[in-house]
Short mmCIF file of C-alpha atoms in Angstrom, two decimals:
data_model
loop_
_atom_site.label_atom_id
_atom_site.label_comp_id
_atom_site.label_asym_id
_atom_site.label_seq_id
_atom_site.Cartn_x
_atom_site.Cartn_y
_atom_site.Cartn_z
CA MET A 22 0.00 0.00 0.00
CA ILE A 23 1.38 3.42 -0.92
CA ARG A 24 1.26 5.87 1.95
CA LYS A 25 0.92 9.58 1.21
CA ALA A 26 3.79 11.97 1.93
CA SER A 27 3.14 13.30 5.41
CA LEU A 28 4.12 16.95 5.01
CA LEU A 29 0.64 18.27 5.80
CA GLY A 30 0.34 15.92 8.76
CA ALA A 31 3.56 17.30 10.17
CA ALA A 32 2.29 20.85 9.86
CA ALA A 33 -0.75 19.86 11.87
CA LEU A 34 1.47 18.13 14.38
CA ALA A 35 3.26 21.35 15.22
CA THR A 36 0.01 22.62 16.77
CA THR A 37 -0.36 19.65 19.13
CA LEU A 38 2.27 20.96 21.53
CA ALA A 39 1.12 24.03 23.37
CA ALA A 40 4.37 25.91 23.94
CA PRO A 41 4.59 27.75 27.28
CA ALA A 42 4.93 31.51 27.01
CA PHE A 43 8.24 31.29 28.86
CA ALA A 44 9.99 28.52 30.72
CA GLN A 45 10.70 28.77 34.41
CA ASP A 46 13.77 30.78 35.43
CA GLY A 47 16.93 28.72 35.22
CA THR A 48 15.58 26.18 32.73
CA SER A 49 18.32 24.80 30.51
CA ALA A 50 18.48 22.21 27.75
CA CYS A 51 21.15 20.37 25.78
CA ILE A 52 21.26 19.41 22.14
CA ILE A 53 23.73 16.68 21.17
CA THR A 54 24.19 16.01 17.46
CA LYS A 55 26.30 13.50 15.57
CA THR A 56 28.51 16.25 14.11
CA ASP A 57 28.49 20.04 13.93
CA THR A 58 29.38 20.17 10.21
CA ASN A 59 26.63 18.22 8.41
CA PRO A 60 24.08 20.83 7.18
CA PHE A 61 21.24 18.72 8.57
CA PHE A 62 22.58 18.99 12.10
CA VAL A 63 23.55 22.64 11.64
CA LYS A 64 19.93 23.43 10.77
CA MET A 65 18.71 21.30 13.66
CA ARG A 66 20.82 23.32 16.08
CA GLU A 67 19.58 26.56 14.52
CA GLY A 68 16.00 25.47 15.11
CA ALA A 69 16.73 24.55 18.71
CA SER A 70 18.58 27.82 19.34
CA ALA A 71 15.81 29.98 17.90
CA LYS A 72 13.10 28.25 19.90
CA ALA A 73 15.20 28.28 23.09
CA GLU A 74 15.75 32.03 22.75
CA GLU A 75 12.04 32.55 22.16
CA LEU A 76 11.11 30.59 25.29
CA GLY A 77 13.87 31.91 27.54
CA ILE A 78 15.77 28.64 27.83
CA GLU A 79 19.53 28.37 28.14
CA LEU A 80 20.74 25.96 25.43
CA ASN A 81 24.08 24.15 25.44
CA SER A 82 25.17 22.43 22.22
CA TYR A 83 27.48 19.44 21.81
CA ALA A 84 28.54 17.27 18.87
CA GLY A 85 30.77 14.37 17.94
CA GLN A 86 33.92 14.98 15.94
CA VAL A 87 32.61 12.72 13.16
CA ASP A 88 29.47 10.69 12.56
CA GLY A 89 29.91 7.64 14.80
CA ASP A 90 31.77 9.43 17.62
CA HIS A 91 29.89 7.75 20.45
CA GLU A 92 32.30 8.62 23.26
CA SER A 93 31.93 12.37 22.74
CA GLN A 94 28.17 11.98 23.00
CA VAL A 95 28.50 10.03 26.26
CA GLN A 96 30.66 12.80 27.70
CA ALA A 97 28.08 15.37 26.61
CA VAL A 98 25.28 13.46 28.35
CA GLU A 99 27.34 13.33 31.55
CA THR A 100 27.97 17.08 31.34
CA CYS A 101 24.26 17.81 30.87
CA ILE A 102 23.41 15.72 33.95
CA ALA A 103 26.10 17.45 36.03
CA ASN A 104 24.87 20.88 34.94
CA GLY A 105 21.29 20.15 36.00
CA ALA A 106 19.68 20.51 32.58
CA SER A 107 15.94 19.96 32.30
CA GLY A 108 16.22 17.94 29.11
CA ILE A 109 18.39 16.54 26.34
CA LEU A 110 17.78 16.46 22.61
CA ILE A 111 20.04 13.88 20.94
CA THR A 112 20.74 12.38 17.53
CA ALA A 113 22.60 9.28 18.66
CA SER A 114 25.62 7.92 16.81
CA ASP A 115 25.24 4.51 18.45
CA THR A 116 21.56 4.01 19.15
CA SER A 117 22.10 0.99 21.43
CA ALA A 118 25.25 1.92 23.34
CA ILE A 119 23.92 5.36 24.31
CA VAL A 120 20.94 3.82 26.14
CA GLY A 121 22.83 3.33 29.43
CA PRO A 122 24.04 6.94 29.76
CA LEU A 123 20.61 8.24 28.79
CA ARG A 124 19.00 6.01 31.40
CA GLN A 125 21.18 7.78 33.96
CA ALA A 126 19.91 11.12 32.63
CA ARG A 127 16.28 10.05 32.93
CA ASP A 128 16.93 8.70 36.43
CA ALA A 129 18.32 12.14 37.30
CA GLY A 130 15.04 13.74 36.17
CA LEU A 131 16.00 14.95 32.70
CA LEU A 132 13.58 14.64 29.78
CA VAL A 133 15.32 12.72 26.98
CA ILE A 134 14.14 13.27 23.41
CA ALA A 135 15.67 11.51 20.41
CA LEU A 136 15.76 13.64 17.26
CA ASP A 137 15.76 12.05 13.78
CA THR A 138 17.35 8.77 14.94
CA PRO A 139 15.22 6.51 17.18
CA LEU A 140 17.04 4.80 20.02
CA ASN A 141 17.23 1.02 20.24
CA PRO A 142 14.84 0.32 21.91
CA VAL A 143 12.75 3.36 20.98
CA ASP A 144 11.34 3.70 24.51
CA ALA A 145 14.84 4.35 25.87
CA ALA A 146 13.89 7.99 25.21
CA ASP A 147 10.88 9.78 26.67
CA ALA A 148 9.93 10.79 23.13
CA THR A 149 11.24 10.77 19.57
CA PHE A 150 10.72 13.61 17.08
CA ALA A 151 11.70 12.28 13.68
CA THR A 152 11.05 11.75 10.04
CA ASP A 153 9.32 8.47 9.31
CA ASN A 154 12.64 7.17 7.99
CA PHE A 155 11.17 3.88 6.82
CA GLN A 156 8.59 5.78 4.77
CA ALA A 157 11.32 8.07 3.44
CA GLY A 158 13.03 4.94 2.11
CA VAL A 159 9.79 3.49 0.77
CA LEU A 160 9.14 6.63 -1.28
CA ILE A 161 12.49 6.53 -3.10
CA GLY A 162 12.22 2.76 -3.52
CA GLU A 163 8.77 2.99 -5.10
CA TRP A 164 9.90 5.87 -7.32
CA ALA A 165 12.96 3.92 -8.48
CA ALA A 166 10.90 0.81 -9.25
CA VAL A 167 8.40 2.72 -11.38
CA THR A 168 11.14 4.76 -13.05
CA LEU A 169 13.10 1.67 -14.09
CA GLY A 170 9.92 -0.11 -15.19
CA GLU A 171 10.58 -3.55 -16.66
CA GLU A 172 14.32 -3.06 -16.12
CA ALA A 173 13.73 -3.11 -12.33
CA ALA A 174 13.80 -6.90 -12.57
CA ASN A 175 17.37 -6.71 -13.89
CA ALA A 176 18.62 -3.86 -11.69
CA LYS A 177 22.13 -3.90 -10.25
CA ILE A 178 21.88 -2.06 -6.95
CA ALA A 179 24.54 -0.45 -4.77
CA MET A 180 23.47 0.14 -1.16
CA LEU A 181 25.51 2.98 0.36
CA ASP A 182 24.65 2.83 4.05
CA LEU A 183 25.69 4.84 7.10
CA ALA A 184 27.79 2.80 9.55
CA ILE A 185 28.74 -0.75 10.48
CA SER A 186 27.02 -0.26 13.85
CA GLN A 187 23.72 0.02 11.91
CA PRO A 188 22.08 2.93 13.78
CA THR A 189 18.31 2.84 13.50
CA VAL A 190 18.06 5.73 11.03
CA GLY A 191 20.30 3.87 8.57
CA VAL A 192 18.46 0.59 8.96
CA LEU A 193 15.05 2.20 8.51
CA ARG A 194 15.99 4.04 5.32
CA ASP A 195 17.77 1.04 3.81
CA GLN A 196 14.95 -1.37 4.59
CA GLY A 197 12.31 1.12 3.49
CA PHE A 198 14.02 1.58 0.12
CA LEU A 199 14.27 -2.16 -0.49
CA THR A 200 10.65 -2.67 0.57
CA GLY A 201 9.47 0.10 -1.75
CA PHE A 202 11.51 -1.40 -4.60
CA GLY A 203 9.92 -4.81 -4.00
CA ILE A 204 12.81 -6.73 -2.43
CA ASP A 205 12.36 -9.12 0.51
CA VAL A 206 14.28 -7.59 3.43
CA LYS A 207 14.27 -10.68 5.67
CA ASP A 208 14.87 -9.03 9.07
CA GLU A 209 13.63 -5.42 9.03
CA LYS A 210 15.83 -4.58 12.01
CA ARG A 211 19.12 -4.99 10.16
CA TRP A 212 20.48 -4.49 6.68
CA GLY A 213 22.72 -6.79 4.68
CA ASP A 214 20.96 -10.13 5.15
CA GLU A 215 18.99 -9.91 1.91
CA GLU A 216 19.43 -12.68 -0.65
CA ASP A 217 18.21 -10.85 -3.76
CA GLU A 218 20.87 -11.11 -6.46
CA ARG A 219 20.13 -7.59 -7.65
CA ILE A 220 21.92 -6.20 -4.56
CA ILE A 221 25.58 -5.98 -5.57
CA CYS A 222 27.02 -4.45 -2.40
CA ASN A 223 26.43 -2.89 1.02
CA GLU A 224 29.11 -0.32 1.80
CA VAL A 225 29.23 2.31 4.56
CA THR A 226 29.84 6.01 3.98
CA ALA A 227 29.82 7.77 7.41
CA GLY A 228 27.21 9.99 5.77
CA ASN A 229 29.74 12.22 4.02
CA GLU A 230 30.94 12.91 0.49
CA GLU A 231 34.34 11.26 0.85
CA GLY A 232 32.74 8.15 2.31
CA GLY A 233 30.20 8.06 -0.50
CA ARG A 234 32.92 8.27 -3.13
CA THR A 235 35.00 5.49 -1.56
CA ALA A 236 31.96 3.26 -1.05
CA MET A 237 30.88 3.72 -4.66
CA GLU A 238 34.39 2.91 -5.89
CA ASN A 239 34.31 -0.30 -3.86
CA CYS A 240 30.96 -1.26 -5.33
CA LEU A 241 32.05 -0.52 -8.88
CA ALA A 242 35.08 -2.74 -8.36
CA GLN A 243 32.63 -5.56 -7.68
CA ASP A 244 30.42 -4.78 -10.68
CA PRO A 245 30.94 -1.81 -13.02
CA GLY A 246 27.44 -2.38 -14.41
CA ILE A 247 25.63 -0.97 -11.34
CA ASN A 248 22.67 1.11 -12.52
CA LEU A 249 20.82 2.01 -9.30
CA VAL A 250 22.36 3.54 -6.18
CA TYR A 251 20.65 3.97 -2.82
CA THR A 252 22.42 6.46 -0.55
CA ILE A 253 21.83 7.14 3.15
CA ASN A 254 21.95 10.89 2.53
CA GLU A 255 22.75 13.52 -0.08
CA PRO A 256 26.43 14.14 0.82
CA ALA A 257 27.02 10.40 0.25
CA ALA A 258 25.08 10.69 -3.02
CA ALA A 259 27.34 13.52 -4.18
CA GLY A 260 30.39 11.36 -3.48
CA ALA A 261 28.86 8.43 -5.32
CA TYR A 262 28.26 10.64 -8.36
CA GLU A 263 31.92 11.69 -8.33
CA ALA A 264 33.00 8.04 -8.43
CA LEU A 265 30.55 7.30 -11.23
CA SER A 266 31.76 10.33 -13.17
CA ALA A 267 35.32 9.07 -12.93
CA MET A 268 34.08 5.86 -14.56
CA GLY A 269 32.47 7.92 -17.31
CA ASN A 270 28.87 6.69 -16.95
CA PRO A 271 26.91 8.78 -14.39
CA GLU A 272 24.03 9.36 -16.83
CA ASP A 273 23.42 5.60 -17.00
CA VAL A 274 22.90 5.30 -13.24
CA THR A 275 19.93 6.36 -11.12
CA ILE A 276 20.80 7.71 -7.65
CA VAL A 277 18.21 8.12 -4.90
CA SER A 278 18.69 9.58 -1.46
CA VAL A 279 17.20 11.06 1.72
CA ASP A 280 17.63 14.48 3.35
CA GLY A 281 16.17 17.41 1.41
CA GLY A 282 18.96 19.89 2.11
CA CYS A 283 19.33 22.75 -0.37
CA PRO A 284 22.51 21.34 -1.99
CA GLY A 285 20.83 17.95 -2.34
CA VAL A 286 17.65 19.37 -3.87
CA GLN A 287 19.80 21.40 -6.25
CA ASN A 288 21.51 18.12 -7.20
CA VAL A 289 18.06 16.77 -8.07
CA ALA A 290 17.54 19.82 -10.29
CA ASP A 291 20.95 19.23 -11.90
CA GLY A 292 20.30 15.54 -12.58
CA VAL A 293 22.87 14.22 -10.09
CA ILE A 294 20.13 12.67 -7.91
CA GLY A 295 16.93 11.32 -9.44
CA ALA A 296 14.76 11.75 -6.34
CA THR A 297 15.24 12.46 -2.66
CA SER A 298 12.99 12.24 0.39
CA GLN A 299 12.96 15.58 2.19
CA GLN A 300 12.90 15.83 5.98
CA TYR A 301 12.58 18.85 8.26
CA PRO A 302 15.26 19.15 10.98
CA LEU A 303 14.36 22.65 12.11
CA ARG A 304 10.84 21.47 12.94
CA MET A 305 12.19 18.47 14.88
CA ALA A 306 14.41 20.60 17.08
CA ALA A 307 11.85 23.35 17.69
CA LEU A 308 9.26 20.80 18.81
CA GLY A 309 11.86 19.22 21.08
CA ILE A 310 12.66 22.50 22.82
CA GLU A 311 8.94 23.19 23.26
CA ALA A 312 8.56 19.78 24.89
CA ILE A 313 11.43 20.42 27.31
CA ALA A 314 9.95 23.81 28.23
CA GLN A 315 6.56 22.24 28.91
CA TYR A 316 8.15 19.46 30.95
CA ALA A 317 10.11 21.98 33.03
CA LYS A 318 6.93 23.96 33.63
CA ASP A 319 4.53 21.24 34.76
CA GLY A 320 6.01 17.78 34.12
CA THR A 321 3.94 17.12 30.99
CA LEU A 322 5.39 14.44 28.71
CA PRO A 323 5.06 14.60 24.90
CA GLU A 324 2.57 12.36 23.13
CA ASN A 325 3.23 10.41 19.96
CA THR A 326 1.57 10.85 16.59
CA PRO A 327 -1.51 8.58 16.66
CA GLY A 328 -0.64 5.09 15.47
CA LYS A 329 3.13 5.60 15.71
CA ASP A 330 5.75 5.28 18.44
CA PHE A 331 7.21 8.74 17.70
CA TYR A 332 6.29 12.30 16.62
CA ASP A 333 6.23 12.26 12.83
CA THR A 334 7.74 15.53 11.61
CA GLY A 335 6.99 14.90 7.95
CA VAL A 336 8.57 13.68 4.72
CA ALA A 337 8.00 14.46 1.04
CA LEU A 338 9.52 12.99 -2.13
CA VAL A 339 11.27 15.65 -4.24
CA THR A 340 11.73 15.01 -7.97
CA ASP A 341 11.15 16.64 -11.32
CA GLN A 342 10.34 13.21 -12.76
CA PRO A 343 7.06 12.34 -11.00
CA VAL A 344 5.62 8.84 -11.48
CA ASP A 345 2.12 7.47 -11.17
CA GLY A 346 1.18 6.12 -7.76
CA VAL A 347 3.92 7.86 -5.76
CA ASP A 348 3.20 11.24 -4.18
CA SER A 349 5.90 13.85 -4.79
CA ILE A 350 6.62 17.56 -4.83
CA SER A 351 8.59 19.45 -7.47
CA VAL A 352 12.17 20.64 -7.15
CA GLU A 353 10.83 24.19 -7.04
CA GLU A 354 8.70 23.30 -4.02
CA GLY A 355 11.61 21.39 -2.48
CA LEU A 356 13.88 24.41 -2.78
CA GLU A 357 11.31 26.52 -0.93
CA LEU A 358 11.33 24.03 1.96
CA CYS A 359 14.99 23.01 1.98
CA TRP A 360 17.66 23.74 4.57
CA GLY A 361 21.42 24.14 4.67
#
């Protein structure tokens, strides 16, 4: 069943949290991102900072040195506890290993909210504000299947994932893409166990351009005939395109991705990426700060989007090559909503 892009639902969601006029004196919050260089996390921090200033909350920001820097995030959690923060917003690099430190934060009375990347298990946080990452993957998978048409049965697919530790966000996007494309994913909670011969490789990228280029080179060494590339995000997609260009055949390969940053949407316009699923980090962070302010005021906990185990902050497929049966918005619309 094809689910509609949930952009309008996310707009309605923003009204479900009644933000306090101002938080209590002395209220502070922390935001801990995977890095402070990825445009997605930069925009997330901007959203948190703007909302914190509006509500009179002191905000402290922390980040790993690179995507996957778990130890820096643990140290940041410990600092937030020691400083008596009211709550933590976190995009976890290791969604399982961070559970213990965050349990200590919750035991100390802090509200813990996962942004973008659900924890493993998801209820290790008090709430999660995120894109429906599985649906983001489904959208680009469905689009790719319809775009390739009869040739989908003979596709040669490169899967450019995030990290060996398989954080939830990477698993959800990967498995969503394969599901949308019509491939049996075996165990939805992990990638790489599929038996479909169309999947040529699973390589990790660390979510950056250099990693995407190296991963694509590794895949092409296995089979230079790859004609469909799934990428965890748009920086990895840009790196993959560089590797394909060096081989001389980028126009013969369809690349799909997730993020919706302005450079990525521009790459859709330029034909580097065929379609991308756009998410909304500023909205995630602003809702998270509102939730911490409300919690500090009267102890109210956030509620999930009905029927889901998280707050769905919306996703929309961006492409200038729309296909029947898959909801999408144009590149022009995507550029109006993009970030970074």
